[in-house]
Tab-separated table of C-alpha atoms in Angstrom:
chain	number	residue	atom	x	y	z
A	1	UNK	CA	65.095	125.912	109.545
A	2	UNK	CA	67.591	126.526	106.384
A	3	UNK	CA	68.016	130.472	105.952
A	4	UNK	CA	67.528	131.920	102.699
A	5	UNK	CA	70.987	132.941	101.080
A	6	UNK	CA	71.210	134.672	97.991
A	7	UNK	CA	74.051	134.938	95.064
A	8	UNK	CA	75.543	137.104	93.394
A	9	UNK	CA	75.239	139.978	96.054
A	10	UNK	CA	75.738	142.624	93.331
A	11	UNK	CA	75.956	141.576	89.711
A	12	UNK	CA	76.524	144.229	86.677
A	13	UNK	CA	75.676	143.418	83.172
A	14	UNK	CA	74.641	144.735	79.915
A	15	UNK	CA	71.493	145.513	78.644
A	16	UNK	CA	70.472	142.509	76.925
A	17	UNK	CA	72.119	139.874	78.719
A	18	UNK	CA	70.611	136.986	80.177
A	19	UNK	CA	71.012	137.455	84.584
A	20	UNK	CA	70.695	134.130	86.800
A	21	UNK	CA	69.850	135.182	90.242
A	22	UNK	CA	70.229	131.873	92.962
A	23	UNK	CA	68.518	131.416	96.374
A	24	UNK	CA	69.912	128.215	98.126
A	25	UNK	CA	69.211	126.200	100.152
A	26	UNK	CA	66.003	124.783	99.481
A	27	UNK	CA	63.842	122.177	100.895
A	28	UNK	CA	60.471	120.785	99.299
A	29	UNK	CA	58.234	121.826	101.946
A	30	UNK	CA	58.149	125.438	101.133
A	31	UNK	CA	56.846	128.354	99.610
A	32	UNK	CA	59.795	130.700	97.681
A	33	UNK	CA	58.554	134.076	96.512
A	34	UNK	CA	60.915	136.392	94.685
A	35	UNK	CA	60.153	139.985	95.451
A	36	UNK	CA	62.262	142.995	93.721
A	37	UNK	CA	62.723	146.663	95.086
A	38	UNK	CA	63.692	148.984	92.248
A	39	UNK	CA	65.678	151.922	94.495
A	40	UNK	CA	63.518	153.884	96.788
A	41	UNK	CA	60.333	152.075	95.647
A	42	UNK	CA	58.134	149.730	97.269
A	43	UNK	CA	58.748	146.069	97.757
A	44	UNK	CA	57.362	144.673	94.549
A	45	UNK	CA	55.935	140.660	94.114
A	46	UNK	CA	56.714	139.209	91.290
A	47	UNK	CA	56.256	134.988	91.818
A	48	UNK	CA	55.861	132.735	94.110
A	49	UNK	CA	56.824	128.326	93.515
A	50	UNK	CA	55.691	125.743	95.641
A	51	UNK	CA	56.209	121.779	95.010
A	52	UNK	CA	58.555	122.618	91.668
A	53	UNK	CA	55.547	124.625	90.228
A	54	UNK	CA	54.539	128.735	89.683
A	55	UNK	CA	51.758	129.304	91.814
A	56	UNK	CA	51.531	132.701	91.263
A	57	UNK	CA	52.865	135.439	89.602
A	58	UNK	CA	52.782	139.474	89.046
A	59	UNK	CA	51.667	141.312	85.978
A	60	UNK	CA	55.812	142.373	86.449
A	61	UNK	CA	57.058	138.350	86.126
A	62	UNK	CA	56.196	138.622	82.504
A	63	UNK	CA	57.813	136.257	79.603
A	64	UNK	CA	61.318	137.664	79.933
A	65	UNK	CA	60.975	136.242	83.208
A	66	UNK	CA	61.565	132.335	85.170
A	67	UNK	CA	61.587	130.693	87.832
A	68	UNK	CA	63.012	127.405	88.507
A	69	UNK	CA	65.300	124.446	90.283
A	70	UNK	CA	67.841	123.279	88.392
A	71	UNK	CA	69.396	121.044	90.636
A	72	UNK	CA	66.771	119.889	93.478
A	73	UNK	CA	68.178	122.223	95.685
A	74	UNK	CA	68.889	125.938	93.938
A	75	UNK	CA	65.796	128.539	93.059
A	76	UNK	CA	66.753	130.585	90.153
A	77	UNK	CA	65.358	133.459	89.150
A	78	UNK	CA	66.400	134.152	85.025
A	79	UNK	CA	65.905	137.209	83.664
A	80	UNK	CA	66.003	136.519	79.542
A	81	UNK	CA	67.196	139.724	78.132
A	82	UNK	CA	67.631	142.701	80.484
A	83	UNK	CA	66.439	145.993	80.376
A	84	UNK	CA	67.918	149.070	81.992
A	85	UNK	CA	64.291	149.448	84.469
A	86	UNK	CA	65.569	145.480	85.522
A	87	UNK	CA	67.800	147.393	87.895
A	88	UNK	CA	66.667	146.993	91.499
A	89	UNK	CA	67.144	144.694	94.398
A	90	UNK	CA	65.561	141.343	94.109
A	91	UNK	CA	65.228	139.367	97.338
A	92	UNK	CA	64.392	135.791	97.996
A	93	UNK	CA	61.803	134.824	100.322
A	94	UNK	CA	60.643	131.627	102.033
A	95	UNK	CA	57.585	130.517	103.542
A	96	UNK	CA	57.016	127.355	105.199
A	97	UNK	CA	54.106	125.409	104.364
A	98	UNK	CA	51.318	126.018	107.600
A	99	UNK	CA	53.202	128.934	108.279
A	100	UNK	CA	52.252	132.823	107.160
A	101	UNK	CA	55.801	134.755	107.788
A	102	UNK	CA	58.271	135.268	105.186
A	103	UNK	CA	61.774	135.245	105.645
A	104	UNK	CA	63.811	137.076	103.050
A	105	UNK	CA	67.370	136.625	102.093
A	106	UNK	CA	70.202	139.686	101.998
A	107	UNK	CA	69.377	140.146	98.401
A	108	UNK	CA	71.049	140.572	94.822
A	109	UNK	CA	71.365	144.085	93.810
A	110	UNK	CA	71.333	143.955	89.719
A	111	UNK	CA	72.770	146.891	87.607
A	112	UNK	CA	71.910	146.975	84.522
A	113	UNK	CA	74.313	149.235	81.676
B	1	UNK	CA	42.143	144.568	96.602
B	2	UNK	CA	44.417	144.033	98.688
B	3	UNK	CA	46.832	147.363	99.658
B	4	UNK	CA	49.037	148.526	102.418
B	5	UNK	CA	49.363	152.252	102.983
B	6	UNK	CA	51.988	154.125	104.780
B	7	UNK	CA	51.335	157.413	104.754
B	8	UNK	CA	54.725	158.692	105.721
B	9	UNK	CA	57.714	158.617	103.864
B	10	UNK	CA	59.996	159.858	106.012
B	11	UNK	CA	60.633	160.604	109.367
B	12	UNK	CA	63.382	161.883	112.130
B	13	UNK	CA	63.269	161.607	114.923
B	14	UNK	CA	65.837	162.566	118.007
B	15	UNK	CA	67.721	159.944	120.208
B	16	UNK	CA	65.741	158.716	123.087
B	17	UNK	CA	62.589	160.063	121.531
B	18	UNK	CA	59.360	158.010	121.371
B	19	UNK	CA	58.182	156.928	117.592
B	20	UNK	CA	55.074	155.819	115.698
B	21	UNK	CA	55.249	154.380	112.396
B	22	UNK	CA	51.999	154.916	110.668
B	23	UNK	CA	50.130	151.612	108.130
B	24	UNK	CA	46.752	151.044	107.289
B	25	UNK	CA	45.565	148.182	105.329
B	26	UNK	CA	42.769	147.374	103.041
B	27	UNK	CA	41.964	143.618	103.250
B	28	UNK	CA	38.322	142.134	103.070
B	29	UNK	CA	39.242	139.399	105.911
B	30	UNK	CA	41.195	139.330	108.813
B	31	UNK	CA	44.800	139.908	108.132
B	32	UNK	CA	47.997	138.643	109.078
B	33	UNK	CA	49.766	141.713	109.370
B	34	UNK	CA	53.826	142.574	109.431
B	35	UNK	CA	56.313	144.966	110.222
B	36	UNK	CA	59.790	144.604	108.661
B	37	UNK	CA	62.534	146.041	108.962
B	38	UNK	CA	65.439	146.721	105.972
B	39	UNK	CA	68.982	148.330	107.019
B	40	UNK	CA	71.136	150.218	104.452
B	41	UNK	CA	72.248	146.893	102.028
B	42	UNK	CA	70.367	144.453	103.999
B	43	UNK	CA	67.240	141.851	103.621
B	44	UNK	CA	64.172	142.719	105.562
B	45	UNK	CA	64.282	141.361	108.930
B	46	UNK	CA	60.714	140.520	110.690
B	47	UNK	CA	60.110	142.733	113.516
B	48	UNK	CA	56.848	141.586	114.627
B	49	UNK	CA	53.364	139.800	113.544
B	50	UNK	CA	49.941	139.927	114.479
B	51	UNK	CA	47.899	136.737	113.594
B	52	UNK	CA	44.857	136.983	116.416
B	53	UNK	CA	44.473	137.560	119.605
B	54	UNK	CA	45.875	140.128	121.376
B	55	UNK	CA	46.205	143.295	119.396
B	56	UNK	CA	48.913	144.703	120.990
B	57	UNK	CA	51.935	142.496	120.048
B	58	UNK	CA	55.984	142.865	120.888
B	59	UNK	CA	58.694	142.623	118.474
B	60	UNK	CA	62.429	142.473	118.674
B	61	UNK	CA	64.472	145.765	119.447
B	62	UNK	CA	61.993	146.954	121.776
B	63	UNK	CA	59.190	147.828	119.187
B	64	UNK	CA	55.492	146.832	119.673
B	65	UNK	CA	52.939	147.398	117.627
B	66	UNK	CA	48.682	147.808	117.774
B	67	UNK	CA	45.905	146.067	115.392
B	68	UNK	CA	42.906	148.586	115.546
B	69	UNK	CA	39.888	146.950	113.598
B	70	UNK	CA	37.655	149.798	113.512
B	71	UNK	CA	40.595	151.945	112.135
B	72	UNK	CA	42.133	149.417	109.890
B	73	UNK	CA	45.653	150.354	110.967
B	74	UNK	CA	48.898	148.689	112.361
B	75	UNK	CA	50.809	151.138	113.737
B	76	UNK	CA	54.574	150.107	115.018
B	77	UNK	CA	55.927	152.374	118.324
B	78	UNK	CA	58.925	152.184	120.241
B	79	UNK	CA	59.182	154.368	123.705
B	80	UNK	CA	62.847	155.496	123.279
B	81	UNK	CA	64.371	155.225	119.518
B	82	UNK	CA	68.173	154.287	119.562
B	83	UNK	CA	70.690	155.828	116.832
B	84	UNK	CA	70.790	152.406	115.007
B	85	UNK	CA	67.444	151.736	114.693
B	86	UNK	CA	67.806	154.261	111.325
B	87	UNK	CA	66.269	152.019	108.811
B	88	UNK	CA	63.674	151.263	106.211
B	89	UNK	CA	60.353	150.317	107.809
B	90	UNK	CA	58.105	148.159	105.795
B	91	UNK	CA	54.493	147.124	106.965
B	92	UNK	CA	52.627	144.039	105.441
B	93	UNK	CA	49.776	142.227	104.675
B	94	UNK	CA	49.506	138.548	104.292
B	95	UNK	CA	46.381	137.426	102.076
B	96	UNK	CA	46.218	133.507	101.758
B	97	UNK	CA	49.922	133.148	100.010
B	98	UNK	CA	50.192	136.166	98.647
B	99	UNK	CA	51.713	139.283	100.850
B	100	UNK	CA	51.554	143.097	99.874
B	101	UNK	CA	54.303	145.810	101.148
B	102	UNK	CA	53.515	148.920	101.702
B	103	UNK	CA	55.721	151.649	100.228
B	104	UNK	CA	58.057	151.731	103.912
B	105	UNK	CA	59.474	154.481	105.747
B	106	UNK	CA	62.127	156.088	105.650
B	107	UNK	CA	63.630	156.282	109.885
B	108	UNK	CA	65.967	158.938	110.800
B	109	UNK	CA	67.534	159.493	113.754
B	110	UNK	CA	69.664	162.381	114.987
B	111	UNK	CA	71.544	163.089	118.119
């Protein structure tokens, strides 16, 4: 099964900026969830996409936030304008359909200035 | 609702000592339950799962860990910790397609 590799591993930007976080590959039998971890917290949900749709998402994932596939094969996570409380660690996860484990990518670590 | 709590946030330990990570869930069903582990700058790594059966279940890098019902728990032990087992410990409940993280622990481990 495809492991879950994230980009950028760290990424910096300015308040207000627009982020695009990537998790590739990506095959069309599976669940994606993207989780973040602001530093020393707990590991937060904020959505999960199955079959090129939302299925569900956080009170966190709010309009600022989404979620998509660009290409058929990259998950995105965009972050519209972000805030300095954006900064954390936001993991990929996959699930395969039938199955009930997640497996996570390394991460992007965000930084917002 | 759904919740995960680990009651301690941190914890050393000495080389070669025995450990017990501590997680109780609240779930209205049976659970799938998780332990995960997260090194400094890493991704969580699965350690173990229960599903059913047999509550006592073994997980890479020598760590087990025990589904207690009655006590709603899902504690994670190891016999003898090793120096590099110093981690982030995160327990987890799976609920349909949704999964909940508790707020991990914090593993220390001196000489």
């Amino acid at each position: 099964e495809p492991e879950v590799t994230q980009t950028p591993s760290h990424q910096v930007t300015q308040m207000g900026q627009e982020v695009i976080l990537r998790c590739v590959p990506i095959s069309n039998h599976l669940y994606f969830y993207w989780y973040r971890q602001i530093l020393g917290q707990k590991v937060e949900f904020l959505v999960s996409f199955y079959n090129n749709e939302i299925s569900e998402k956080s009170e966190i994932f709010d309009d600022q936030f989404s979620v998509e596939r660009p290409d058929g094969s990259n998950f995105t996570l965009k972050i519209r304008s972000t805030k300095l409380e954006d900064s954390a660690m936001y993991f990929c996860a996959r699930r395969t359909s039938g199955a009930n484990v997640l497996t996570f990518g390394a991460g992007s670590r965000l930084t917002v200035l | 609702a759904q919740s995960v709590t680990q009651p301690d946030i941190h914890i050393t330990v000495s080389e070669g000592a025995s450990l017990e990570l501590r997680c109780n869930y609240s779930y209205g069903a049976t659970p799938y339950l998780f332990w995960y582990v997260q090194s400094p700058g890493q991704g969580l790594q699965l350690l173990l799962k229960y599903f059913s059966g047999d509550t006592l279940v073994q997980g890479i890098k020598g760590f087990e860990a025990e589904f207690k019902r009655s006590q709603s728990s899902f504690n994670l032990r190891k016999p003898s910790v090793h120096w590099s087992d110093a981690a982030e410990y995160f327990c987890a409940v799976g609920a349909g397609n949704q999964f909940y993280f508790g707020t991990g622990t914090s593993l220390t481990v001196i000489p």
